[in-house]
Amino acid sequence: MGRLAAASLVGTAIEFFDFFVYGTAAALVLGPLFFPTFSPLAGTLAAFGTFAVGFVARPLGSALFGHIGDRYGRRPVMFASLVLTGCATVAVGCVPSYATIGITAPVLLLVLRFLQGLGLGGEWGGAVLLTAEHAPEGRRALWASFPQIGPPVGFLLANGVMLALSAGLTDAQFREWGWRVPFWAAGLLAAGGLLLRSSLTETPQFQQLAAEGRRAGAPLAEVARDHWRLVLLTAGALAVGYAVFYTVSTWALAYGTERLGIDRTVMLVCVMGAVAISGIVTPFVAILGDRFGRRPLCLAGCAASAVWMFPMVGLLHTGRPVLMFLGFTGALLAFITMFAVVAAYLPELYEPRVRCTGAAVGYNLAGVLGGALTPIVATAVASRGTGAPWGVAAYLTVVALLSLGCFALLPETKPAARTESPEGVPA
């Protein structure tokens, strides 16, 4: 289990490094480089638009790779998704700016961002299922939480590199070539991840399905026909987690640097500190999920998000690093209270024959609802007026309450708490 958990963690860290480095670049430099004919606000919105395309592609990737995972095994998904995301990320770092090739530049950016999202849509399902289906029932949330540590690690890697480059280069150097370095580094990281995953074995549950001839013939069609309500509920439930995380990690960077005039290094340090804390507490929250259940923690995380959004926006608007860090940390602790256990929760909601497709589509559809729209909506709302952007807080609070309602409609899946799964399949 230790080797499996490490391989899943490293793989998701690499994939999310690829995904997050684009978000940071979108907040800091992509607007003026690829949309120079736009106003500063419109350029930022356009950059976040290409950022959102990655989220739109993620459900499509989860359908594509989910089919592979449910038909041919969880293990092949982990290789194919890593190759696709790594290659697309390296290519982003090679795209010339608008000043060099004109409109072709943002078009290429859009296509490559789509491919990034396609690969990441498959990564989560493969990595989580490979860990969760190997794990013993009493410790499933703990072991399945290790792939969930990957996103914070990937974020810290991406922004750590950006921070070092931002601090060590002049503004002109950073805009000219410095921002491209993390994208080029993705190729080396992907190669290392493939090497680490080469010794992994297929999960016992899939091997049993294959031996008994019970694999789904058309997993996506089966999910759409028999489990559509569950997919919509899980997507709505997880939307707040994406909304909160990308408000802190993407929109706040742009707001702090552009509207408040805070140095980008200061903003990156504040956000990175909060993300590091959320990553550290993830396995401890997962242990609580094994003891008290998945659903209670998800409900608590949603409620905490609803309560904390107005204080977080107020603390951000002060522009004081310590207070901003406090606001970000509170928001991400609420976020991780939910997301530390969803890697065990979502697979347990679906029967094994369609688990890779159902869990991944629900998880990534939430990314469209929460992650893709939030930076765009928050930027547009914050552009009105000169005071604190309370409209952003109101928007996030509404999303949190909607997610709370969705979680309330989902059942508990902790093995000791049930004799049947929510889909009527023996636990």
Short mmCIF file of C-alpha atoms in Angstrom, two decimals:
data_model
loop_
_atom_site.label_atom_id
_atom_site.label_comp_id
_atom_site.label_asym_id
_atom_site.label_seq_id
_atom_site.Cartn_x
_atom_site.Cartn_y
_atom_site.Cartn_z
CA MET A 1 0.00 0.00 0.00
CA GLY A 2 2.86 2.38 0.71
CA ARG A 3 4.30 1.89 -2.78
CA LEU A 4 0.89 2.24 -4.41
CA ALA A 5 0.08 5.36 -2.41
CA ALA A 6 3.45 6.93 -3.26
CA ALA A 7 3.05 6.22 -6.97
CA SER A 8 -0.46 7.68 -6.98
CA LEU A 9 0.63 10.75 -5.03
CA VAL A 10 3.61 11.44 -7.27
CA GLY A 11 1.57 10.95 -10.43
CA THR A 12 -1.26 13.26 -9.39
CA ALA A 13 1.31 15.80 -8.16
CA ILE A 14 2.95 15.84 -11.60
CA GLU A 15 -0.36 16.09 -13.45
CA PHE A 16 -1.62 18.87 -11.21
CA PHE A 17 1.73 20.64 -11.48
CA ASP A 18 1.02 20.78 -15.20
CA PHE A 19 -2.52 22.02 -14.62
CA PHE A 20 -1.73 24.57 -11.91
CA VAL A 21 1.27 26.14 -13.60
CA TYR A 22 -1.09 27.21 -16.35
CA GLY A 23 -3.47 28.79 -13.82
CA THR A 24 -0.64 30.77 -12.23
CA ALA A 25 0.63 31.91 -15.62
CA ALA A 26 -2.93 32.91 -16.59
CA ALA A 27 -3.18 35.06 -13.47
CA LEU A 28 0.23 36.69 -13.92
CA VAL A 29 1.33 36.96 -17.56
CA LEU A 30 -0.80 35.24 -20.21
CA GLY A 31 -3.27 38.12 -20.63
CA PRO A 32 -0.80 40.75 -21.95
CA LEU A 33 1.28 38.19 -23.88
CA PHE A 34 -1.51 36.41 -25.74
CA PHE A 35 -4.30 39.01 -25.68
CA PRO A 36 -2.40 42.33 -26.00
CA THR A 37 -5.17 44.07 -27.95
CA PHE A 38 -7.55 43.69 -25.00
CA SER A 39 -7.80 46.00 -22.01
CA PRO A 40 -6.05 44.70 -18.86
CA LEU A 41 -9.37 43.46 -17.40
CA ALA A 42 -10.49 41.89 -20.69
CA GLY A 43 -7.08 40.29 -21.15
CA THR A 44 -7.28 38.69 -17.71
CA LEU A 45 -10.79 37.45 -18.45
CA ALA A 46 -9.61 36.00 -21.77
CA ALA A 47 -6.66 34.25 -20.07
CA PHE A 48 -9.03 32.79 -17.48
CA GLY A 49 -11.23 31.73 -20.40
CA THR A 50 -8.45 29.54 -21.78
CA PHE A 51 -7.88 28.36 -18.20
CA ALA A 52 -11.56 27.31 -18.05
CA VAL A 53 -11.25 25.24 -21.23
CA GLY A 54 -9.13 22.75 -19.29
CA PHE A 55 -12.03 22.17 -16.91
CA VAL A 56 -14.50 21.75 -19.76
CA ALA A 57 -12.22 19.06 -21.22
CA ARG A 58 -11.89 17.18 -17.92
CA PRO A 59 -15.34 15.46 -18.00
CA LEU A 60 -14.63 14.44 -21.59
CA GLY A 61 -11.29 13.03 -20.48
CA SER A 62 -12.95 11.18 -17.62
CA ALA A 63 -15.44 9.64 -20.07
CA LEU A 64 -12.67 8.61 -22.47
CA PHE A 65 -10.24 7.28 -19.87
CA GLY A 66 -13.10 5.97 -17.72
CA HIS A 67 -14.06 3.70 -20.60
CA ILE A 68 -10.47 2.44 -20.72
CA GLY A 69 -10.40 2.00 -16.94
CA ASP A 70 -13.68 0.07 -16.77
CA ARG A 71 -12.98 -2.04 -19.87
CA TYR A 72 -9.22 -2.63 -19.76
CA GLY A 73 -8.09 -1.78 -16.24
CA ARG A 74 -7.16 1.10 -13.96
CA ARG A 75 -3.43 0.72 -14.59
CA PRO A 76 -3.37 1.71 -18.33
CA VAL A 77 -5.23 4.93 -17.49
CA MET A 78 -2.42 6.08 -15.23
CA PHE A 79 0.13 5.83 -18.06
CA ALA A 80 -1.90 7.27 -20.93
CA SER A 81 -3.19 10.28 -18.98
CA LEU A 82 0.27 11.19 -17.72
CA VAL A 83 1.77 11.09 -21.23
CA LEU A 84 -0.99 13.24 -22.72
CA THR A 85 -0.90 15.91 -20.00
CA GLY A 86 2.90 16.06 -19.92
CA CYS A 87 3.26 16.49 -23.69
CA ALA A 88 0.55 19.18 -23.83
CA THR A 89 2.17 21.11 -20.99
CA VAL A 90 5.63 21.12 -22.57
CA ALA A 91 4.05 22.35 -25.80
CA VAL A 92 2.38 25.29 -23.98
CA GLY A 93 5.85 26.49 -23.00
CA CYS A 94 6.85 26.51 -26.66
CA VAL A 95 3.94 28.53 -28.07
CA PRO A 96 5.14 31.93 -29.40
CA SER A 97 3.33 35.01 -28.15
CA TYR A 98 0.73 37.07 -30.02
CA ALA A 99 3.44 39.53 -31.07
CA THR A 100 5.20 36.75 -33.02
CA ILE A 101 2.43 34.70 -34.69
CA GLY A 102 -0.71 36.75 -34.11
CA ILE A 103 -4.09 35.09 -33.53
CA THR A 104 -2.55 31.63 -33.95
CA ALA A 105 -0.94 32.02 -30.50
CA PRO A 106 -4.13 32.10 -28.39
CA VAL A 107 -5.69 29.41 -30.62
CA LEU A 108 -2.76 27.06 -29.94
CA LEU A 109 -2.98 27.93 -26.26
CA LEU A 110 -6.65 26.97 -26.28
CA VAL A 111 -6.02 23.62 -28.00
CA LEU A 112 -3.18 22.66 -25.69
CA ARG A 113 -5.12 23.65 -22.60
CA PHE A 114 -7.94 21.40 -23.83
CA LEU A 115 -5.52 18.48 -24.15
CA GLN A 116 -4.19 19.19 -20.65
CA GLY A 117 -7.69 18.95 -19.26
CA LEU A 118 -8.41 15.79 -21.24
CA GLY A 119 -5.41 14.05 -19.68
CA LEU A 120 -6.12 15.28 -16.17
CA GLY A 121 -9.73 14.09 -16.47
CA GLY A 122 -8.42 10.55 -16.71
CA GLU A 123 -5.66 10.83 -14.12
CA TRP A 124 -7.85 11.25 -11.05
CA GLY A 125 -9.99 8.17 -11.68
CA GLY A 126 -7.06 5.91 -12.43
CA ALA A 127 -4.90 7.03 -9.50
CA VAL A 128 -7.70 7.03 -6.93
CA LEU A 129 -9.15 3.67 -7.95
CA LEU A 130 -5.77 1.97 -8.07
CA THR A 131 -5.26 3.02 -4.45
CA ALA A 132 -8.83 2.68 -3.13
CA GLU A 133 -9.44 -0.77 -4.63
CA HIS A 134 -6.24 -2.12 -3.10
CA ALA A 135 -6.90 -0.59 0.33
CA PRO A 136 -8.44 -2.47 3.28
CA GLU A 137 -11.96 -1.26 4.09
CA GLY A 138 -11.13 0.12 7.53
CA ARG A 139 -8.35 2.34 6.14
CA ARG A 140 -9.70 3.09 2.67
CA ALA A 141 -10.19 6.82 3.25
CA LEU A 142 -6.65 7.13 4.62
CA TRP A 143 -4.92 5.35 1.75
CA ALA A 144 -7.15 6.92 -0.91
CA SER A 145 -6.31 10.36 0.47
CA PHE A 146 -2.73 10.13 -0.79
CA PRO A 147 -3.68 10.93 -4.40
CA GLN A 148 -5.52 13.91 -2.92
CA ILE A 149 -2.25 15.19 -1.47
CA GLY A 150 -0.95 15.30 -5.04
CA PRO A 151 -2.82 18.51 -6.00
CA PRO A 152 -1.33 20.57 -3.12
CA VAL A 153 2.13 19.17 -3.88
CA GLY A 154 1.69 19.96 -7.57
CA PHE A 155 0.52 23.46 -6.72
CA LEU A 156 3.51 24.06 -4.46
CA LEU A 157 5.90 22.78 -7.12
CA ALA A 158 4.32 24.91 -9.83
CA ASN A 159 4.20 28.06 -7.77
CA GLY A 160 7.55 27.43 -6.10
CA VAL A 161 9.19 27.43 -9.51
CA MET A 162 7.17 30.51 -10.51
CA LEU A 163 8.15 32.22 -7.27
CA ALA A 164 11.85 31.49 -7.74
CA LEU A 165 11.74 32.76 -11.31
CA SER A 166 9.72 35.82 -10.35
CA ALA A 167 12.16 36.69 -7.57
CA GLY A 168 15.33 35.94 -9.57
CA LEU A 169 14.44 37.56 -12.89
CA THR A 170 13.52 41.05 -13.91
CA ASP A 171 9.91 41.64 -14.89
CA ALA A 172 10.94 41.83 -18.56
CA GLN A 173 12.86 38.54 -18.37
CA PHE A 174 10.00 36.79 -16.58
CA ARG A 175 7.51 37.91 -19.23
CA GLU A 176 9.83 37.10 -22.12
CA TRP A 177 10.93 33.56 -21.21
CA GLY A 178 10.89 32.94 -17.45
CA TRP A 179 7.24 31.89 -17.26
CA ARG A 180 7.93 29.14 -19.84
CA VAL A 181 10.48 27.26 -17.71
CA PRO A 182 7.93 25.40 -15.51
CA PHE A 183 6.13 24.17 -18.63
CA TRP A 184 9.37 22.78 -20.05
CA ALA A 185 10.17 21.11 -16.71
CA ALA A 186 6.90 19.15 -17.00
CA GLY A 187 8.53 16.80 -19.50
CA LEU A 188 11.17 15.63 -17.02
CA LEU A 189 8.56 15.23 -14.27
CA ALA A 190 6.31 13.15 -16.54
CA ALA A 191 9.21 10.84 -17.43
CA GLY A 192 9.94 10.31 -13.74
CA GLY A 193 6.28 9.60 -13.02
CA LEU A 194 6.08 6.98 -15.77
CA LEU A 195 9.16 5.24 -14.39
CA LEU A 196 7.67 5.14 -10.89
CA ARG A 197 4.37 3.73 -12.13
CA SER A 198 5.92 1.02 -14.29
CA SER A 199 5.86 -1.59 -11.49
CA LEU A 200 2.23 -1.12 -10.41
CA THR A 201 -0.21 -4.03 -10.59
CA GLU A 202 -3.89 -4.07 -11.54
CA THR A 203 -6.48 -3.88 -8.74
CA PRO A 204 -8.02 -7.10 -7.34
CA GLN A 205 -11.57 -5.85 -7.96
CA PHE A 206 -10.95 -5.26 -11.66
CA GLN A 207 -9.16 -8.60 -12.01
CA GLN A 208 -12.21 -10.29 -10.49
CA LEU A 209 -14.57 -8.44 -12.83
CA ALA A 210 -12.49 -9.49 -15.83
CA ALA A 211 -12.25 -13.12 -14.68
CA GLU A 212 -16.03 -13.33 -14.18
CA GLY A 213 -16.82 -11.57 -17.46
CA ARG A 214 -18.73 -8.76 -15.71
CA ARG A 215 -16.97 -5.75 -17.24
CA ALA A 216 -19.27 -3.06 -18.61
CA GLY A 217 -19.56 -3.09 -22.39
CA ALA A 218 -20.33 0.63 -22.66
CA PRO A 219 -19.54 2.20 -19.26
CA LEU A 220 -20.55 5.76 -20.15
CA ALA A 221 -23.90 4.67 -21.57
CA GLU A 222 -24.55 2.58 -18.47
CA VAL A 223 -23.68 5.48 -16.18
CA ALA A 224 -25.89 7.87 -18.16
CA ARG A 225 -28.79 5.42 -18.10
CA ASP A 226 -28.65 4.07 -14.56
CA HIS A 227 -26.63 6.51 -12.47
CA TRP A 228 -27.29 9.97 -13.96
CA ARG A 229 -28.88 11.29 -10.75
CA LEU A 230 -25.85 10.20 -8.72
CA VAL A 231 -23.47 11.87 -11.19
CA LEU A 232 -25.38 15.17 -10.96
CA LEU A 233 -25.53 15.05 -7.17
CA THR A 234 -21.79 14.34 -6.80
CA ALA A 235 -20.95 17.09 -9.30
CA GLY A 236 -23.10 19.60 -7.43
CA ALA A 237 -21.74 18.47 -4.07
CA LEU A 238 -18.08 18.86 -5.05
CA ALA A 239 -18.53 22.16 -6.92
CA VAL A 240 -17.86 24.23 -3.80
CA GLY A 241 -14.47 22.57 -3.27
CA TYR A 242 -13.31 23.59 -6.72
CA ALA A 243 -14.80 27.06 -6.32
CA VAL A 244 -12.99 27.67 -3.03
CA PHE A 245 -9.66 26.24 -4.15
CA TYR A 246 -9.48 28.17 -7.41
CA THR A 247 -10.70 31.36 -5.78
CA VAL A 248 -7.67 31.18 -3.50
CA SER A 249 -5.12 29.75 -5.92
CA THR A 250 -6.01 31.61 -9.12
CA TRP A 251 -8.45 34.51 -8.79
CA ALA A 252 -6.89 35.89 -5.58
CA LEU A 253 -3.48 36.04 -7.30
CA ALA A 254 -4.85 38.17 -10.10
CA TYR A 255 -6.93 40.34 -7.75
CA GLY A 256 -4.06 40.93 -5.34
CA THR A 257 -1.51 41.84 -8.01
CA GLU A 258 -3.77 43.84 -10.36
CA ARG A 259 -6.35 45.50 -8.11
CA LEU A 260 -4.49 45.83 -4.81
CA GLY A 261 -1.02 46.38 -6.27
CA ILE A 262 0.59 43.70 -4.10
CA ASP A 263 3.88 42.24 -5.30
CA ARG A 264 3.28 38.86 -6.97
CA THR A 265 5.96 37.24 -4.80
CA VAL A 266 4.04 38.21 -1.65
CA MET A 267 0.79 36.86 -3.08
CA LEU A 268 2.41 33.58 -4.09
CA VAL A 269 3.94 33.08 -0.64
CA CYS A 270 0.58 33.68 1.09
CA VAL A 271 -1.26 31.25 -1.16
CA MET A 272 1.48 28.63 -1.06
CA GLY A 273 1.58 28.68 2.73
CA ALA A 274 -2.15 28.02 2.93
CA VAL A 275 -1.97 25.23 0.33
CA ALA A 276 0.92 23.59 2.21
CA ILE A 277 -1.12 23.46 5.40
CA SER A 278 -4.07 21.90 3.58
CA GLY A 279 -1.80 19.21 2.14
CA ILE A 280 -0.28 18.41 5.54
CA VAL A 281 -3.65 17.92 7.27
CA THR A 282 -5.17 15.80 4.46
CA PRO A 283 -4.27 12.32 5.83
CA PHE A 284 -5.35 13.31 9.35
CA VAL A 285 -8.76 14.40 8.08
CA ALA A 286 -8.98 11.14 6.11
CA ILE A 287 -8.44 9.16 9.33
CA LEU A 288 -11.49 10.94 10.74
CA GLY A 289 -13.36 9.87 7.61
CA ASP A 290 -12.53 6.22 8.32
CA ARG A 291 -13.71 6.61 11.90
CA PHE A 292 -16.80 8.83 11.62
CA GLY A 293 -17.83 8.43 7.99
CA ARG A 294 -17.36 10.33 4.74
CA ARG A 295 -20.64 12.25 4.59
CA PRO A 296 -20.40 14.05 7.99
CA LEU A 297 -17.02 15.53 7.06
CA CYS A 298 -18.31 16.64 3.67
CA LEU A 299 -21.30 18.36 5.28
CA ALA A 300 -19.01 20.04 7.83
CA GLY A 301 -16.66 21.27 5.09
CA CYS A 302 -19.54 22.76 3.10
CA ALA A 303 -20.95 24.51 6.15
CA ALA A 304 -17.53 25.90 7.08
CA SER A 305 -17.07 27.19 3.52
CA ALA A 306 -20.40 29.01 3.64
CA VAL A 307 -19.49 30.66 6.95
CA TRP A 308 -15.91 31.64 5.97
CA MET A 309 -16.31 33.21 2.52
CA PHE A 310 -17.15 36.75 3.70
CA PRO A 311 -14.32 36.81 6.29
CA MET A 312 -11.90 35.48 3.66
CA VAL A 313 -12.75 38.22 1.14
CA GLY A 314 -12.51 40.87 3.87
CA LEU A 315 -9.09 39.62 4.94
CA LEU A 316 -7.89 39.52 1.33
CA HIS A 317 -9.01 43.09 0.72
CA THR A 318 -6.84 44.38 3.58
CA GLY A 319 -3.76 43.62 1.46
CA ARG A 320 -1.86 42.66 4.63
CA PRO A 321 0.08 39.41 4.10
CA VAL A 322 -0.61 37.86 7.51
CA LEU A 323 -4.34 38.52 7.28
CA MET A 324 -4.53 37.29 3.69
CA PHE A 325 -2.71 34.11 4.71
CA LEU A 326 -5.21 33.61 7.55
CA GLY A 327 -8.13 34.04 5.17
CA PHE A 328 -6.70 31.61 2.61
CA THR A 329 -5.85 29.01 5.26
CA GLY A 330 -9.36 29.00 6.73
CA ALA A 331 -10.87 28.57 3.27
CA LEU A 332 -8.57 25.70 2.30
CA LEU A 333 -9.08 23.89 5.61
CA ALA A 334 -12.82 23.94 4.89
CA PHE A 335 -12.07 22.69 1.38
CA ILE A 336 -9.84 19.81 2.50
CA THR A 337 -12.37 18.68 5.10
CA MET A 338 -14.44 17.59 2.10
CA PHE A 339 -11.80 16.62 -0.43
CA ALA A 340 -9.67 14.51 1.92
CA VAL A 341 -12.41 11.85 1.94
CA VAL A 342 -13.95 12.11 -1.54
CA ALA A 343 -11.33 9.78 -3.03
CA ALA A 344 -12.88 7.01 -0.92
CA TYR A 345 -16.43 8.39 -1.00
CA LEU A 346 -16.98 8.63 -4.76
CA PRO A 347 -15.74 5.13 -5.71
CA GLU A 348 -17.89 3.64 -2.93
CA LEU A 349 -20.98 5.34 -4.40
CA TYR A 350 -20.64 3.44 -7.71
CA GLU A 351 -20.64 -0.28 -8.43
CA PRO A 352 -17.25 -1.62 -9.54
CA ARG A 353 -18.15 -2.27 -13.21
CA VAL A 354 -18.71 1.45 -13.94
CA ARG A 355 -16.76 2.96 -11.06
CA CYS A 356 -13.91 4.47 -13.08
CA THR A 357 -16.32 6.28 -15.40
CA GLY A 358 -18.97 7.31 -12.87
CA ALA A 359 -16.68 8.59 -10.13
CA ALA A 360 -14.37 10.42 -12.55
CA VAL A 361 -17.19 12.06 -14.54
CA GLY A 362 -18.90 13.29 -11.37
CA TYR A 363 -15.62 14.59 -9.95
CA ASN A 364 -14.58 16.40 -13.12
CA LEU A 365 -18.03 17.74 -13.94
CA ALA A 366 -17.80 19.49 -10.56
CA GLY A 367 -14.64 21.13 -11.90
CA VAL A 368 -16.63 22.75 -14.68
CA LEU A 369 -19.28 24.02 -12.26
CA GLY A 370 -16.83 25.23 -9.61
CA GLY A 371 -13.34 25.57 -11.05
CA ALA A 372 -13.94 26.79 -14.60
CA LEU A 373 -16.52 29.45 -13.85
CA THR A 374 -15.27 30.84 -10.54
CA PRO A 375 -12.20 32.86 -11.70
CA ILE A 376 -14.24 34.34 -14.57
CA VAL A 377 -17.28 35.19 -12.42
CA ALA A 378 -15.14 36.48 -9.55
CA THR A 379 -13.06 38.70 -11.86
CA ALA A 380 -16.18 40.15 -13.48
CA VAL A 381 -17.92 40.73 -10.12
CA ALA A 382 -14.83 42.25 -8.48
CA SER A 383 -14.42 44.74 -11.34
CA ARG A 384 -17.52 46.60 -10.16
CA GLY A 385 -16.84 49.25 -7.56
CA THR A 386 -13.74 50.10 -5.61
CA GLY A 387 -14.49 48.51 -2.23
CA ALA A 388 -14.09 44.96 -1.06
CA PRO A 389 -15.54 42.46 -3.58
CA TRP A 390 -18.39 41.25 -1.39
CA GLY A 391 -20.17 39.97 -4.49
CA VAL A 392 -17.47 37.30 -4.80
CA ALA A 393 -18.12 36.22 -1.21
CA ALA A 394 -21.86 36.10 -1.86
CA TYR A 395 -21.34 33.98 -4.98
CA LEU A 396 -19.11 31.51 -3.12
CA THR A 397 -21.55 31.30 -0.21
CA VAL A 398 -24.40 30.42 -2.57
CA VAL A 399 -22.26 27.70 -4.21
CA ALA A 400 -21.43 26.31 -0.75
CA LEU A 401 -25.10 26.14 0.24
CA LEU A 402 -26.04 24.41 -3.01
CA SER A 403 -23.27 21.86 -2.47
CA LEU A 404 -24.44 21.36 1.10
CA GLY A 405 -27.89 20.46 -0.22
CA CYS A 406 -26.41 17.94 -2.66
CA PHE A 407 -24.32 16.27 0.04
CA ALA A 408 -27.43 16.07 2.23
CA LEU A 409 -29.11 13.96 -0.49
CA LEU A 410 -26.19 11.51 -0.77
CA PRO A 411 -25.96 8.44 1.49
CA GLU A 412 -23.15 7.42 3.81
CA THR A 413 -20.80 4.81 2.31
CA LYS A 414 -18.50 3.92 5.21
CA PRO A 415 -18.41 0.09 5.00
CA ALA A 416 -19.30 -0.49 8.65
CA ALA A 417 -22.31 1.82 8.33
CA ARG A 418 -24.09 -0.07 5.55
CA THR A 419 -24.85 -3.51 4.20
CA GLU A 420 -25.68 -2.31 0.70
CA SER A 421 -24.19 0.32 -1.55
CA PRO A 422 -26.39 3.24 -2.67
CA GLU A 423 -26.72 1.60 -6.08
CA GLY A 424 -28.11 -1.57 -4.50
CA VAL A 425 -24.94 -3.60 -4.95
CA PRO A 426 -23.60 -5.59 -1.96
CA ALA A 427 -20.87 -3.70 -0.14
#
